[in-house]
Amino acid sequence: MNSIPTFSSMNPEAGLAKALGMPRPDIIAEISASGLKGRGGAGFPTGVKWNFAASAKADRKYIICNADEGEPGTFKDRVLLQEYADLVFEGMTIAAKAVGAKEGILFLRGEYTYLRSHLEAVLQSRREKKLLGKDVLGANFEFDIRIFMGAGAYICGEETALIECLEGFRGEPRNRPPFPVNTGFLDRPSVVNNVETLAWAACILQQGADWFKSKGTEKSTGIKIFSISGDCARPGVYEFPMGISVAELLKHVGGQNARAVQIGGASGQCIPASEFKRSIAFEDIPTGGSVIVFGPHRDMLDVLHNFLEFFLDESCGQCTPCRLGNRKLLEGVEMLQAGTCSMAYLQELCALGESMQLSSKCGLGQSSPCAFLSVVKHFRDELMGRTDHLTHA
Amino acid sequence: MSENNTLETSRRAPASQQSQSIVPPLNAQAIGGQVSLTIDGQEVKVPLGTTILDAALKIGAHIPTLCHHPDLCVAGVCRICSVEVEGMRTLQAACAFPITAPIKVKTHTAKVRLARRHIVDLLLSDHYGECYTCRRNNNCELQSLAREHGVDYFRFGHPEKPAHKIDTSSYSVVRDLNKCVLCRRCVRTCIDLQEVGTIEVVGRSDNSHITPFLDKPLGDVVCINCGQCINRCPTGALHAQDYTDEVWAAIDDPKKHVVIQTAPSPRAAIGECFGLPAGKALTFELNTALRRAGFDMVFDTNFTADLTILEEGTELLLRLKKALLLREPAAFPQFTSCSPGWVKYLEHFYPEYIPNLSTAKSPQQMFGAVIKTYYAEKHGIDPKDIVTVALMPCSAKKFECNRPEMDDSGFKDVDYGLTTRELAKMIRESGIHLPDMPKSDFDHPFGTATGSGVIFGATGGVMEAALRTVIELVCGIKVEDLFEHANIKPVRGFEGVRYVELPITTVGPVPDMLKHLFPHWNFLKGATLKVAVAHGTANAKKVMEDIKKGGQFSKCHFIEFMGCPGGCIGGGGQPIPTSPEIRAARAAAIYAEDAVYEIRKSHENPDVARIYGEFLSDGPCGQKSHKLLHTHYTARGKYID
């Protein structure tokens, strides 16, 4: 317990009580002033998102908490929901008040089914305490939350695929625009926020935008929760201010001798030791919180193979670049492993990776080549070392 | 008199495969609902919400497409239409991007060209088969894309073995997933356009494939054989069962007397297979070509279309007599039964309404039965030596002629149904350039046809033909007195559902042909005949749901249903491609043909009068016609083991 000291130090429901006494635009202004950006990894300004949904005209609006934590190496939301569920639900309630929603949905990852009874109990106790329901804290404001179980597809963490899934369809990303803030669940304006984002929103209402802004960098304010795993002495869930350098982070977790770290999960970037002084922030290395440490003995091709297998499994198959491109990249890695990939073909695959980044329909296909491209860029000698009988032919 | 109907429908396709409502910016009014943008440096002004693809067309910029189809909702899945929008990190799908701001678009930058070529390369890396052995050779969108995008070799490889077994289980539609590019046009056609929902995407990533329920063969699931999926498939992954080899074998067999009937819709469209623009009927050129190709006799399906009108019209009058004169229960509304896609749709989805379906066979099947009885007798040919072939715009006709009950002549009434595409292939194989053929007439004894038969091909046509006959037989007046040139325009058009009321103010004497069935028409005097027309099964569903609820359409007396959008001219056996414009051009050709016929009403066809005189001597809906020209149906239901 108490994995995340800042969250542990919060006063329960102080943020909600404050929000209920504020006009809607002021809540959004507070969130905007804090500079809070989406903690799922995309980094979209939360205040802007809430404002879009608040100004959209509709008979119903929805607050959706994205708890489909599926990015390889990410497990902070699980801890958050286990230990600080009240804070997350409080954040949802504040968001509902801000945009004018009556219904909230927690989209819970299929693998987290074991958390469901705990979360239902928390929701029930909140209803009993009048923190949810018809008349929240006697403030003439109605809001309730239900839990929807995901079925295990990584792609459903993409917000429009998540909404498709909620509507009972195959979980596949929609065309954007329009965006969920206008046309979301059941074609109604919907705010989809990550678990951590909502928890921070509750903290910001309680402690104020200035408190949040005092941490982190100018463009990436506040604290970030990290899931740290791999070849380090002390893996686990950590909180660090935004802008922390990779080197400093590694020092904290006992991973100083790493040869590379994967930041942002399988869809993130692979940072070699030579770049450990870079900082983890939206303006440098963006992340949803996953940090995977690779020790000196790791074979980067094996790492890449693992990631690409993952994407080949998890692509929804809808768009051509992602459906077939990931297969070609994986085959390329296998050719590299077997020493049968020519320089020319490797170039071709890198160009393909760039085309995938540009032309895939959603974030999955746009980011799945990142690991391939960064490993090829930073560890080229190591990869091509296995093909010298070809390159020197 | 006429009234268009727009019933609310709930689309079943998921939103990821639909065009979505565009939220206009707050100042939409101020800028007049229009937005200016630049495409490749050229300024263009379009209504808000126009896609980049449509905007580019306005300035003549061609953006390639694959998953896009003019009849279908937006998918944005193939990504071949990717373009650069200034200020956006990634490329955008032009087909799915609604313009709501003055953006700057570039359609063929280096990034765009490379991405498109990669997309084609990737599709080819997963596409088994060689163009020269493919039915869609020279009419394939993937082939065109490869040519347009300079694909010079298989950059990412090419499958050496097929990964899927070809599904030939259906009488109508063949599925070859080895050629599927997963554009999902067939899925959107089936779920969204037709609202049948036979096929869906199953599996993820490169395992995703399009398949019927539980990967069952198509012949074993709820499929209405309409073939609309075939018409919209960009590659050779979907095609109709091809019986041309069997037909050639019959032609080559000197003992066989091979008779072909041609329907009006394929005649109005087959020119497209020979490079003509849509909208030019080649009816009489085709007669010459078919004789040169080796058919012994060429008949006009219009003859049995006229026969259908008399049988189905009489059936309607009998139902009205039962209800209004005898005060007995009768199944209303009566539904038309000439579209085999619609018939199977009803058998699956609304089997409880089978009593409403006219028992009259379709013109194709009536002709088969008449040829193997009346014609065989008249010409002294043993019916077992006759092979009847039907040129139809339809893939469902292939299923229909194989229905086990369709053997009332003592033989299989129609041996082979050919689509427009298959016959075009046979004609090409014969070295004939169809548009160059001299014109010639149909063969006797069915040489006279009427305009009423011709218009069967367009939605509303059967209804118009039936009304021309029923009005004249009942009211004893000329239909021209009610409608200029006998054009009953209220039932024409492409609105999904049309509804018309015709008050019967006067009645005439009962014509001789019907005297044994009706003592007088007094029971119809003062009645208002309520009729409706629906085309495409999605529209049929709207009407059926309304009937189930006891709504407006449940009060109708007669409803024409066509399985395919646009009616037969948009049938699943017609030339590819199809679009609303192409179907409108084919329909115009059909109505133009109707207008020049001397006889335009089925009951005035002298050949029809003769067959009732010589052969079906107990008249329409008599015992003999019941045996040969009427049929029964099978309640299939939605759940099949």
PDB file of C-alpha atoms in Angstrom, chain A residues 1 7 16 22 39 59 61 141 160 178 181 203 233 243 296 316 318 323 327-328 346 369:
ATOM      1  CA  MET A   1       0.000   0.000   0.000  1.00  0.00           C
ATOM      2  CA  PHE A   7      -1.841  10.342  -3.976  1.00  0.00           C
ATOM      3  CA  LEU A  16     -14.919  17.086  -5.445  1.00  0.00           C
ATOM      4  CA  MET A  22     -17.606  26.046  -8.676  1.00  0.00           C
ATOM      5  CA  ARG A  39      -1.287  10.581 -18.929  1.00  0.00           C
ATOM      6  CA  ASP A  59     -28.882  15.580 -24.736  1.00  0.00           C
ATOM      7  CA  LYS A  61     -22.642  13.297 -22.438  1.00  0.00           C
ATOM      8  CA  PHE A 141     -25.838  17.161  -9.345  1.00  0.00           C
ATOM      9  CA  THR A 160     -12.390   5.351 -30.568  1.00  0.00           C
ATOM     10  CA  PRO A 178     -14.952  13.749 -35.805  1.00  0.00           C
ATOM     11  CA  VAL A 181     -15.509  15.017 -27.616  1.00  0.00           C
ATOM     12  CA  CYS A 203      -5.589  16.340  -6.942  1.00  0.00           C
ATOM     13  CA  ALA A 233      17.390  -3.789  -9.178  1.00  0.00           C
ATOM     14  CA  GLY A 243      11.301  16.174 -17.159  1.00  0.00           C
ATOM     15  CA  PRO A 296      24.132  -5.176 -21.120  1.00  0.00           C
ATOM     16  CA  CYS A 316      -7.003  -4.830 -35.500  1.00  0.00           C
ATOM     17  CA  GLN A 318      -8.436  -2.807 -40.423  1.00  0.00           C
ATOM     18  CA  ARG A 323      -2.163  -5.202 -40.934  1.00  0.00           C
ATOM     19  CA  ARG A 327       4.203  -8.696 -40.623  1.00  0.00           C
ATOM     20  CA  LYS A 328       6.858  -7.452 -43.032  1.00  0.00           C
ATOM     21  CA  LEU A 346      16.705  -3.127 -44.540  1.00  0.00           C
ATOM     22  CA  PRO A 369       7.437   0.878 -36.316  1.00  0.00           C
TER      23      PRO A 369
END
